[in-house]
mmCIF file of C-alpha atoms in Angstrom:
data_model
loop_
_atom_site.group_PDB
_atom_site.id
_atom_site.type_symbol
_atom_site.label_atom_id
_atom_site.label_comp_id
_atom_site.label_asym_id
_atom_site.label_seq_id
_atom_site.Cartn_x
_atom_site.Cartn_y
_atom_site.Cartn_z
ATOM 1 C CA UNK A 1 151.300 -145.815 78.719
ATOM 2 C CA UNK A 2 149.575 -142.802 80.222
ATOM 3 C CA UNK A 3 146.946 -140.850 78.369
ATOM 4 C CA UNK A 4 147.956 -137.564 76.790
ATOM 5 C CA UNK A 5 145.532 -135.015 78.198
ATOM 6 C CA UNK A 6 144.842 -131.447 77.122
ATOM 7 C CA UNK A 7 145.060 -128.792 79.813
ATOM 8 C CA UNK A 8 141.560 -127.359 79.476
ATOM 9 C CA UNK A 9 142.334 -124.640 82.025
ATOM 10 C CA UNK A 10 143.860 -122.602 79.223
ATOM 11 C CA UNK A 11 140.324 -122.177 77.944
ATOM 12 C CA UNK A 12 139.139 -121.203 81.398
ATOM 13 C CA UNK A 13 141.885 -118.646 81.911
ATOM 14 C CA UNK A 14 141.657 -117.031 78.513
ATOM 15 C CA UNK A 15 137.881 -117.457 78.109
ATOM 16 C CA UNK A 16 138.172 -115.734 74.783
ATOM 17 C CA UNK A 17 135.266 -113.568 73.718
ATOM 18 C CA UNK A 18 133.072 -115.368 71.183
ATOM 19 C CA UNK A 19 132.400 -113.994 67.725
ATOM 20 C CA UNK A 20 128.711 -113.806 68.588
ATOM 21 C CA UNK A 21 129.439 -111.686 71.649
ATOM 22 C CA UNK A 22 131.777 -109.427 69.669
ATOM 23 C CA UNK A 23 129.118 -108.854 66.996
ATOM 24 C CA UNK A 24 126.582 -107.893 69.670
ATOM 25 C CA UNK A 25 129.072 -105.464 71.184
ATOM 26 C CA UNK A 26 129.536 -103.833 67.792
ATOM 27 C CA UNK A 27 125.786 -103.643 67.168
ATOM 28 C CA UNK A 28 124.884 -102.258 70.595
ATOM 29 C CA UNK A 29 127.789 -99.814 70.519
ATOM 30 C CA UNK A 30 126.889 -98.545 67.046
ATOM 31 C CA UNK A 31 123.238 -98.155 68.007
ATOM 32 C CA UNK A 32 124.166 -96.116 71.078
ATOM 33 C CA UNK A 33 126.498 -93.860 69.084
ATOM 34 C CA UNK A 34 124.101 -93.674 66.143
ATOM 35 C CA UNK A 35 121.028 -92.634 68.113
ATOM 36 C CA UNK A 36 122.767 -90.154 70.416
ATOM 37 C CA UNK A 37 123.034 -87.338 67.788
ATOM 38 C CA UNK A 38 119.269 -87.648 67.233
ATOM 39 C CA UNK A 39 118.690 -86.964 70.928
ATOM 40 C CA UNK A 40 120.458 -83.628 70.553
ATOM 41 C CA UNK A 41 118.702 -82.921 67.250
ATOM 42 C CA UNK A 42 115.238 -83.596 68.701
ATOM 43 C CA UNK A 43 115.954 -81.348 71.666
ATOM 44 C CA UNK A 44 117.035 -78.543 69.356
ATOM 45 C CA UNK A 45 113.821 -79.071 67.392
ATOM 46 C CA UNK A 46 111.882 -79.015 70.684
ATOM 47 C CA UNK A 47 110.533 -82.466 69.892
ATOM 48 C CA UNK A 48 110.856 -83.543 73.513
ATOM 49 C CA UNK A 49 108.754 -86.703 73.310
ATOM 50 C CA UNK A 50 110.906 -88.122 70.521
ATOM 51 C CA UNK A 51 114.068 -86.906 72.256
ATOM 52 C CA UNK A 52 113.057 -88.665 75.477
ATOM 53 C CA UNK A 53 112.378 -91.919 73.613
ATOM 54 C CA UNK A 54 115.755 -91.747 71.870
ATOM 55 C CA UNK A 55 117.515 -90.949 75.129
ATOM 56 C CA UNK A 56 115.955 -93.960 76.816
ATOM 57 C CA UNK A 57 116.971 -96.112 73.836
ATOM 58 C CA UNK A 58 120.575 -94.895 74.076
ATOM 59 C CA UNK A 59 120.670 -95.597 77.810
ATOM 60 C CA UNK A 60 119.206 -99.116 77.528
ATOM 61 C CA UNK A 61 121.469 -99.988 74.598
ATOM 62 C CA UNK A 62 124.521 -98.810 76.528
ATOM 63 C CA UNK A 63 123.472 -100.908 79.538
ATOM 64 C CA UNK A 64 123.108 -103.952 77.265
ATOM 65 C CA UNK A 65 126.539 -103.183 75.798
ATOM 66 C CA UNK A 66 128.070 -103.140 79.282
ATOM 67 C CA UNK A 67 126.313 -106.381 80.201
ATOM 68 C CA UNK A 68 127.656 -108.165 77.103
ATOM 69 C CA UNK A 69 131.146 -106.743 77.653
ATOM 70 C CA UNK A 70 131.396 -107.608 81.355
ATOM 71 C CA UNK A 71 129.647 -110.991 81.454
ATOM 72 C CA UNK A 72 130.593 -112.142 77.939
ATOM 73 C CA UNK A 73 127.055 -113.552 77.700
ATOM 74 C CA UNK A 74 124.810 -112.855 74.746
ATOM 75 C CA UNK A 75 121.249 -114.019 75.466
ATOM 76 C CA UNK A 76 120.051 -111.010 77.476
ATOM 77 C CA UNK A 77 121.676 -108.554 75.071
ATOM 78 C CA UNK A 78 120.115 -110.280 72.063
ATOM 79 C CA UNK A 79 116.613 -110.233 73.525
ATOM 80 C CA UNK A 80 116.977 -106.712 74.881
ATOM 81 C CA UNK A 81 118.185 -105.263 71.569
ATOM 82 C CA UNK A 82 115.405 -106.982 69.620
ATOM 83 C CA UNK A 83 112.671 -105.760 71.960
ATOM 84 C CA UNK A 84 114.163 -102.278 72.036
ATOM 85 C CA UNK A 85 114.310 -102.156 68.230
ATOM 86 C CA UNK A 86 110.653 -103.077 67.878
ATOM 87 C CA UNK A 87 109.509 -100.704 70.626
ATOM 88 C CA UNK A 88 111.517 -97.723 69.325
ATOM 89 C CA UNK A 89 110.347 -98.283 65.746
ATOM 90 C CA UNK A 90 106.736 -98.513 66.933
ATOM 91 C CA UNK A 91 107.161 -95.340 68.956
ATOM 92 C CA UNK A 92 108.749 -93.520 66.024
ATOM 93 C CA UNK A 93 105.875 -94.345 63.696
ATOM 94 C CA UNK A 94 103.343 -93.450 66.389
ATOM 95 C CA UNK A 95 104.949 -90.030 66.950
ATOM 96 C CA UNK A 96 105.947 -89.197 63.368
ATOM 97 C CA UNK A 97 103.338 -91.018 61.310
ATOM 98 C CA UNK A 98 103.425 -93.153 58.163
ATOM 99 C CA UNK A 99 106.305 -91.204 56.602
ATOM 100 C CA UNK A 100 108.635 -93.180 58.890
ATOM 101 C CA UNK A 101 107.287 -96.555 57.759
ATOM 102 C CA UNK A 102 110.594 -97.390 56.049
ATOM 103 C CA UNK A 103 112.102 -98.089 59.494
ATOM 104 C CA UNK A 104 109.970 -101.242 59.661
ATOM 105 C CA UNK A 105 112.262 -103.137 57.275
ATOM 106 C CA UNK A 106 115.553 -102.816 59.208
ATOM 107 C CA UNK A 107 113.569 -103.577 62.373
ATOM 108 C CA UNK A 108 112.388 -106.853 60.824
ATOM 109 C CA UNK A 109 115.840 -107.953 59.680
ATOM 110 C CA UNK A 110 117.463 -106.933 62.968
ATOM 111 C CA UNK A 111 114.931 -108.875 65.025
ATOM 112 C CA UNK A 112 115.371 -112.050 62.983
ATOM 113 C CA UNK A 113 119.141 -111.674 63.211
ATOM 114 C CA UNK A 114 119.038 -111.395 66.991
ATOM 115 C CA UNK A 115 116.370 -113.930 67.980
ATOM 116 C CA UNK A 116 115.391 -117.510 67.267
ATOM 117 C CA UNK A 117 113.138 -117.760 64.189
ATOM 118 C CA UNK A 118 109.886 -118.660 65.991
ATOM 119 C CA UNK A 119 110.305 -116.039 68.700
ATOM 120 C CA UNK A 120 111.304 -113.428 66.113
ATOM 121 C CA UNK A 121 108.309 -114.346 63.926
ATOM 122 C CA UNK A 122 105.878 -113.913 66.817
ATOM 123 C CA UNK A 123 107.392 -110.583 67.853
ATOM 124 C CA UNK A 124 107.629 -109.095 64.346
ATOM 125 C CA UNK A 125 104.144 -110.261 63.342
ATOM 126 C CA UNK A 126 102.728 -108.474 66.379
ATOM 127 C CA UNK A 127 104.850 -105.454 65.484
ATOM 128 C CA UNK A 128 103.490 -105.359 61.909
ATOM 129 C CA UNK A 129 99.878 -105.635 63.047
ATOM 130 C CA UNK A 130 100.375 -102.757 65.505
ATOM 131 C CA UNK A 131 101.998 -100.608 62.797
ATOM 132 C CA UNK A 132 99.142 -101.319 60.374
ATOM 133 C CA UNK A 133 96.616 -100.333 63.023
ATOM 134 C CA UNK A 134 98.468 -97.040 63.620
ATOM 135 C CA UNK A 135 98.686 -95.998 59.950
ATOM 136 C CA UNK A 136 95.315 -97.364 58.835
ATOM 137 C CA UNK A 137 93.398 -94.119 59.072
ATOM 138 C CA UNK A 138 96.005 -91.795 57.557
ATOM 139 C CA UNK A 139 97.113 -93.939 54.611
ATOM 140 C CA UNK A 140 95.602 -94.582 51.202
ATOM 141 C CA UNK A 141 94.467 -98.104 50.202
ATOM 142 C CA UNK A 142 97.291 -98.315 47.650
ATOM 143 C CA UNK A 143 99.885 -97.356 50.259
ATOM 144 C CA UNK A 144 98.511 -99.925 52.710
ATOM 145 C CA UNK A 145 98.471 -102.624 50.028
ATOM 146 C CA UNK A 146 102.037 -101.824 48.952
ATOM 147 C CA UNK A 147 103.278 -101.836 52.535
ATOM 148 C CA UNK A 148 101.451 -105.072 53.377
ATOM 149 C CA UNK A 149 102.933 -106.903 50.384
ATOM 150 C CA UNK A 150 106.515 -105.674 50.877
ATOM 151 C CA UNK A 151 106.444 -106.164 54.646
ATOM 152 C CA UNK A 152 105.022 -109.678 54.275
ATOM 153 C CA UNK A 153 107.653 -110.576 51.670
ATOM 154 C CA UNK A 154 110.412 -109.255 53.930
ATOM 155 C CA UNK A 155 108.937 -111.131 56.897
ATOM 156 C CA UNK A 156 108.778 -114.446 55.016
ATOM 157 C CA UNK A 157 112.274 -114.066 53.578
ATOM 158 C CA UNK A 158 113.751 -113.208 56.996
ATOM 159 C CA UNK A 159 112.016 -116.176 58.617
ATOM 160 C CA UNK A 160 113.159 -118.640 55.937
ATOM 161 C CA UNK A 161 116.718 -117.311 55.916
ATOM 162 C CA UNK A 162 116.973 -117.233 59.719
ATOM 163 C CA UNK A 163 115.602 -120.763 60.029
ATOM 164 C CA UNK A 164 117.997 -122.059 57.356
ATOM 165 C CA UNK A 165 121.002 -120.401 58.968
ATOM 166 C CA UNK A 166 120.129 -121.746 62.414
ATOM 167 C CA UNK A 167 119.781 -125.294 61.076
ATOM 168 C CA UNK A 168 123.126 -124.975 59.327
ATOM 169 C CA UNK A 169 124.761 -123.619 62.483
ATOM 170 C CA UNK A 170 123.398 -126.522 64.521
ATOM 171 C CA UNK A 171 124.669 -128.982 61.925
ATOM 172 C CA UNK A 172 128.153 -127.435 61.939
ATOM 173 C CA UNK A 173 128.172 -127.365 65.740
ATOM 174 C CA UNK A 174 127.356 -131.065 65.796
ATOM 175 C CA UNK A 175 130.150 -131.805 63.338
ATOM 176 C CA UNK A 176 132.605 -129.813 65.432
ATOM 177 C CA UNK A 177 131.723 -131.481 68.750
ATOM 178 C CA UNK A 178 130.828 -135.086 67.805
ATOM 179 C CA UNK A 179 133.122 -138.016 67.133
ATOM 180 C CA UNK A 180 131.994 -139.241 63.683
ATOM 181 C CA UNK A 181 132.748 -142.919 64.318
ATOM 182 C CA UNK A 182 131.107 -143.492 67.711
ATOM 183 C CA UNK A 183 128.683 -140.530 67.696
ATOM 184 C CA UNK A 184 129.832 -139.569 71.179
ATOM 185 C CA UNK A 185 131.132 -136.154 72.194
ATOM 186 C CA UNK A 186 134.678 -135.439 71.063
ATOM 187 C CA UNK A 187 137.591 -133.957 73.000
ATOM 188 C CA UNK A 188 136.468 -130.384 72.366
ATOM 189 C CA UNK A 189 132.978 -131.131 73.691
ATOM 190 C CA UNK A 190 134.519 -132.843 76.707
ATOM 191 C CA UNK A 191 136.618 -129.784 77.509
ATOM 192 C CA UNK A 192 133.547 -127.543 77.330
ATOM 193 C CA UNK A 193 131.582 -129.897 79.596
ATOM 194 C CA UNK A 194 134.357 -130.101 82.179
ATOM 195 C CA UNK A 195 134.630 -126.307 82.325
ATOM 196 C CA UNK A 196 130.869 -126.006 82.724
ATOM 197 C CA UNK A 197 130.837 -128.512 85.596
ATOM 198 C CA UNK A 198 133.815 -127.088 87.474
ATOM 199 C CA UNK A 199 132.414 -123.561 87.260
ATOM 200 C CA UNK A 200 129.056 -124.795 88.529
ATOM 201 C CA UNK A 201 130.649 -126.605 91.491
ATOM 202 C CA UNK A 202 132.743 -123.542 92.326
ATOM 203 C CA UNK A 203 129.485 -121.606 92.679
ATOM 204 C CA UNK A 204 127.906 -124.357 94.784
ATOM 205 C CA UNK A 205 130.328 -126.674 96.583
ATOM 206 C CA UNK A 206 127.452 -128.922 97.682
ATOM 207 C CA UNK A 207 127.317 -130.368 94.170
ATOM 208 C CA UNK A 208 129.335 -133.417 93.166
ATOM 209 C CA UNK A 209 130.515 -134.959 89.927
ATOM 210 C CA UNK A 210 132.693 -137.927 89.026
ATOM 211 C CA UNK A 211 134.279 -139.027 85.806
ATOM 212 C CA UNK A 212 135.417 -142.403 84.533
ATOM 213 C CA UNK A 213 138.124 -142.979 81.936
ATOM 214 C CA UNK A 214 137.606 -146.290 80.114
ATOM 215 C CA UNK A 215 140.355 -147.938 78.099
ATOM 216 C CA UNK A 216 139.607 -150.983 75.920
ATOM 217 C CA UNK A 217 142.067 -153.687 76.927
ATOM 218 C CA UNK A 218 144.541 -154.877 74.285
ATOM 219 C CA UNK A 219 142.781 -152.919 71.565
ATOM 220 C CA UNK A 220 145.922 -152.858 69.427
ATOM 221 C CA UNK A 221 145.741 -156.650 69.215
ATOM 222 C CA UNK A 222 142.202 -156.388 67.856
ATOM 223 C CA UNK A 223 143.431 -154.146 65.045
ATOM 224 C CA UNK A 224 146.495 -156.293 64.382
ATOM 225 C CA UNK A 225 144.647 -159.636 64.345
ATOM 226 C CA UNK A 226 141.297 -158.670 62.808
ATOM 227 C CA UNK A 227 141.949 -155.418 60.966
ATOM 228 C CA UNK A 228 141.017 -151.788 61.543
ATOM 229 C CA UNK A 229 137.485 -152.292 60.241
ATOM 230 C CA UNK A 230 136.927 -154.749 63.079
ATOM 231 C CA UNK A 231 138.482 -152.271 65.493
ATOM 232 C CA UNK A 232 136.071 -149.567 64.325
ATOM 233 C CA UNK A 233 133.125 -151.915 64.912
ATOM 234 C CA UNK A 234 134.382 -152.594 68.428
ATOM 235 C CA UNK A 235 134.639 -148.875 69.179
ATOM 236 C CA UNK A 236 131.121 -148.209 67.876
ATOM 237 C CA UNK A 237 129.637 -151.160 69.779
ATOM 238 C CA UNK A 238 131.550 -150.246 72.934
ATOM 239 C CA UNK A 239 130.144 -146.712 72.885
ATOM 240 C CA UNK A 240 126.651 -147.985 72.118
ATOM 241 C CA UNK A 241 126.656 -150.406 75.065
ATOM 242 C CA UNK A 242 127.671 -147.667 77.492
ATOM 243 C CA UNK A 243 125.275 -145.045 76.114
ATOM 244 C CA UNK A 244 122.284 -147.367 76.436
ATOM 245 C CA UNK A 245 123.072 -148.113 80.091
ATOM 246 C CA UNK A 246 123.689 -144.649 81.537
ATOM 247 C CA UNK A 247 121.285 -141.928 82.691
ATOM 248 C CA UNK A 248 120.131 -139.099 80.468
ATOM 249 C CA UNK A 249 122.076 -136.719 82.731
ATOM 250 C CA UNK A 250 125.325 -138.621 82.115
ATOM 251 C CA UNK A 251 127.450 -138.053 79.031
ATOM 252 C CA UNK A 252 130.053 -140.048 77.121
ATOM 253 C CA UNK A 253 133.010 -138.661 75.166
ATOM 254 C CA UNK A 254 135.760 -140.216 73.089
ATOM 255 C CA UNK A 255 139.037 -138.947 74.460
ATOM 256 C CA UNK A 256 141.067 -140.461 71.660
ATOM 257 C CA UNK A 257 141.913 -143.885 70.234
ATOM 258 C CA UNK A 258 140.305 -146.526 72.440
ATOM 259 C CA UNK A 259 139.796 -144.236 75.453
ATOM 260 C CA UNK A 260 136.431 -142.828 76.500
ATOM 261 C CA UNK A 261 135.398 -140.488 79.310
ATOM 262 C CA UNK A 262 132.079 -140.892 81.102
ATOM 263 C CA UNK A 263 130.879 -137.926 83.151
ATOM 264 C CA UNK A 264 128.491 -138.788 85.984
ATOM 265 C CA UNK A 265 126.846 -135.683 87.386
ATOM 266 C CA UNK A 266 125.581 -135.598 90.995
ATOM 267 C CA UNK A 267 127.548 -138.775 91.645
ATOM 268 C CA UNK A 268 129.967 -139.502 94.482
ATOM 269 C CA UNK A 269 133.164 -141.501 94.023
ATOM 270 C CA UNK A 270 131.849 -144.775 95.471
ATOM 271 C CA UNK A 271 128.734 -144.529 93.318
ATOM 272 C CA UNK A 272 130.818 -143.852 90.213
ATOM 273 C CA UNK A 273 132.982 -146.905 90.912
ATOM 274 C CA UNK A 274 129.875 -149.068 91.204
ATOM 275 C CA UNK A 275 128.636 -147.741 87.853
ATOM 276 C CA UNK A 276 132.035 -148.338 86.250
ATOM 277 C CA UNK A 277 132.087 -151.961 87.467
ATOM 278 C CA UNK A 278 128.596 -152.585 86.128
ATOM 279 C CA UNK A 279 129.516 -151.142 82.738
ATOM 280 C CA UNK A 280 132.769 -153.114 82.622
ATOM 281 C CA UNK A 281 130.776 -156.280 83.336
ATOM 282 C CA UNK A 282 128.328 -155.414 80.541
ATOM 283 C CA UNK A 283 131.221 -154.948 78.116
ATOM 284 C CA UNK A 284 132.718 -158.301 79.128
ATOM 285 C CA UNK A 285 129.368 -160.051 78.574
ATOM 286 C CA UNK A 286 128.646 -158.363 75.237
ATOM 287 C CA UNK A 287 128.385 -160.531 72.135
ATOM 288 C CA UNK A 288 130.561 -158.975 69.445
ATOM 289 C CA UNK A 289 130.336 -159.310 65.678
ATOM 290 C CA UNK A 290 133.064 -161.992 65.722
ATOM 291 C CA UNK A 291 132.253 -165.069 67.839
ATOM 292 C CA UNK A 292 135.786 -165.538 69.133
ATOM 293 C CA UNK A 293 136.182 -161.874 70.055
ATOM 294 C CA UNK A 294 136.283 -161.082 73.775
ATOM 295 C CA UNK A 295 136.561 -157.478 74.870
ATOM 296 C CA UNK A 296 137.228 -156.155 78.358
ATOM 297 C CA UNK A 297 137.871 -152.667 79.648
ATOM 298 C CA UNK A 298 139.858 -151.027 82.435
ATOM 299 C CA UNK A 299 138.625 -147.907 84.207
ATOM 300 C CA UNK A 300 139.965 -145.100 86.342
ATOM 301 C CA UNK A 301 137.534 -143.064 88.450
ATOM 302 C CA UNK A 302 137.911 -139.656 90.114
ATOM 303 C CA UNK A 303 135.477 -137.304 91.826
ATOM 304 C CA UNK A 304 135.998 -133.588 91.370
ATOM 305 C CA UNK A 305 137.667 -131.929 94.363
ATOM 306 C CA UNK A 306 136.926 -128.273 94.995
ATOM 307 C CA UNK A 307 139.730 -125.992 93.882
ATOM 308 C CA UNK A 308 141.469 -128.353 91.481
ATOM 309 C CA UNK A 309 141.742 -127.695 87.786
ATOM 310 C CA UNK A 310 140.067 -129.771 85.114
ATOM 311 C CA UNK A 311 143.511 -130.993 84.090
ATOM 312 C CA UNK A 312 144.237 -132.188 87.640
ATOM 313 C CA UNK A 313 140.845 -133.907 87.788
ATOM 314 C CA UNK A 314 141.490 -135.783 84.557
ATOM 315 C CA UNK A 315 145.035 -136.539 85.626
ATOM 316 C CA UNK A 316 143.860 -138.260 88.837
ATOM 317 C CA UNK A 317 141.444 -140.422 86.866
ATOM 318 C CA UNK A 318 144.196 -141.215 84.378
ATOM 319 C CA UNK A 319 146.533 -142.285 87.187
ATOM 320 C CA UNK A 320 143.812 -144.566 88.543
ATOM 321 C CA UNK A 321 143.386 -146.040 85.052
ATOM 322 C CA UNK A 322 147.113 -146.663 84.838
ATOM 323 C CA UNK A 323 146.959 -148.619 88.123
ATOM 324 C CA UNK A 324 143.997 -150.647 86.844
ATOM 325 C CA UNK A 325 145.893 -151.604 83.691
ATOM 326 C CA UNK A 326 149.103 -152.323 85.592
ATOM 327 C CA UNK A 327 147.324 -154.711 87.974
ATOM 328 C CA UNK A 328 146.083 -157.026 85.245
ATOM 329 C CA UNK A 329 143.466 -155.037 83.278
ATOM 330 C CA UNK A 330 139.715 -155.602 83.295
ATOM 331 C CA UNK A 331 139.660 -153.721 86.594
ATOM 332 C CA UNK A 332 138.216 -150.487 87.973
ATOM 333 C CA UNK A 333 140.288 -148.284 90.244
ATOM 334 C CA UNK A 334 139.281 -145.149 92.091
ATOM 335 C CA UNK A 335 141.744 -142.298 92.523
ATOM 336 C CA UNK A 336 141.880 -142.683 96.304
ATOM 337 C CA UNK A 337 142.741 -146.390 96.477
ATOM 338 C CA UNK A 338 145.706 -148.617 95.887
ATOM 339 C CA UNK A 339 143.926 -151.967 95.902
ATOM 340 C CA UNK A 340 141.169 -153.021 93.525
#
């Protein structure tokens, strides 16, 4: 029976804007619209230095907005907004004095929201030291002490909260993209990886990549004769054997049931078939938790061809797998051959 495959090209065609990217668009857009009235106000007040700084901030923020909107990428916009926030706040305090010190607190929270905790901590700590140096002469000891305590408390809270949220996000991401039984990538992670590879090859057709679909032979009989707990142990051991024998640049995913997909980057078809045969031999020679248990695997191999969709790539490998199973199992077939 042929594998049911998801057409991952729907993701490629829609390429829906991420929540993270949408939030950055809202932030950058609001900053541009929010600062613009101050440009006019400063000009009317003949405060040209402050007006020029605000005008530059509006321009840069709008450019970052366009970049996030057009490319749907967030890293440059995040870094740019954080740096701009710190620079503008520093400039404001330098031009207007300690009475604008309250802008430090939103600058701290914004920077930690936009950047990784360690990078944000380094940037904001430098920012606070510069601000203290600027207001040192014009402020009373009590004011400096009050500011130092409140700014430090805000800094520590932002760092702790940002670090906690990032750890939680990484944990949730792992749950969403990892098969809990075999600890391999799941179908969603596979789809993301395939899209990443095909886009990379479309930019540089000199690159190559092959994938192998493995199917554990007669796995239903294992469940029927020895129970599902035994079947789970076979799946975990199967994945472990393959993961310990592939390169760090290769990646293994559980497609569903007893089927796994191995992605071999920078690997031609004939090389991928050689790897698949070696892994199939290792599986056949593996000692399982039951002495009378013998496990073999069939494999279908396909190299990505420029211009095809991820679905077509997977489909060719699946057809090769079907031929391997039809010809007696425990065989490896490439997509371009009819004989093992």
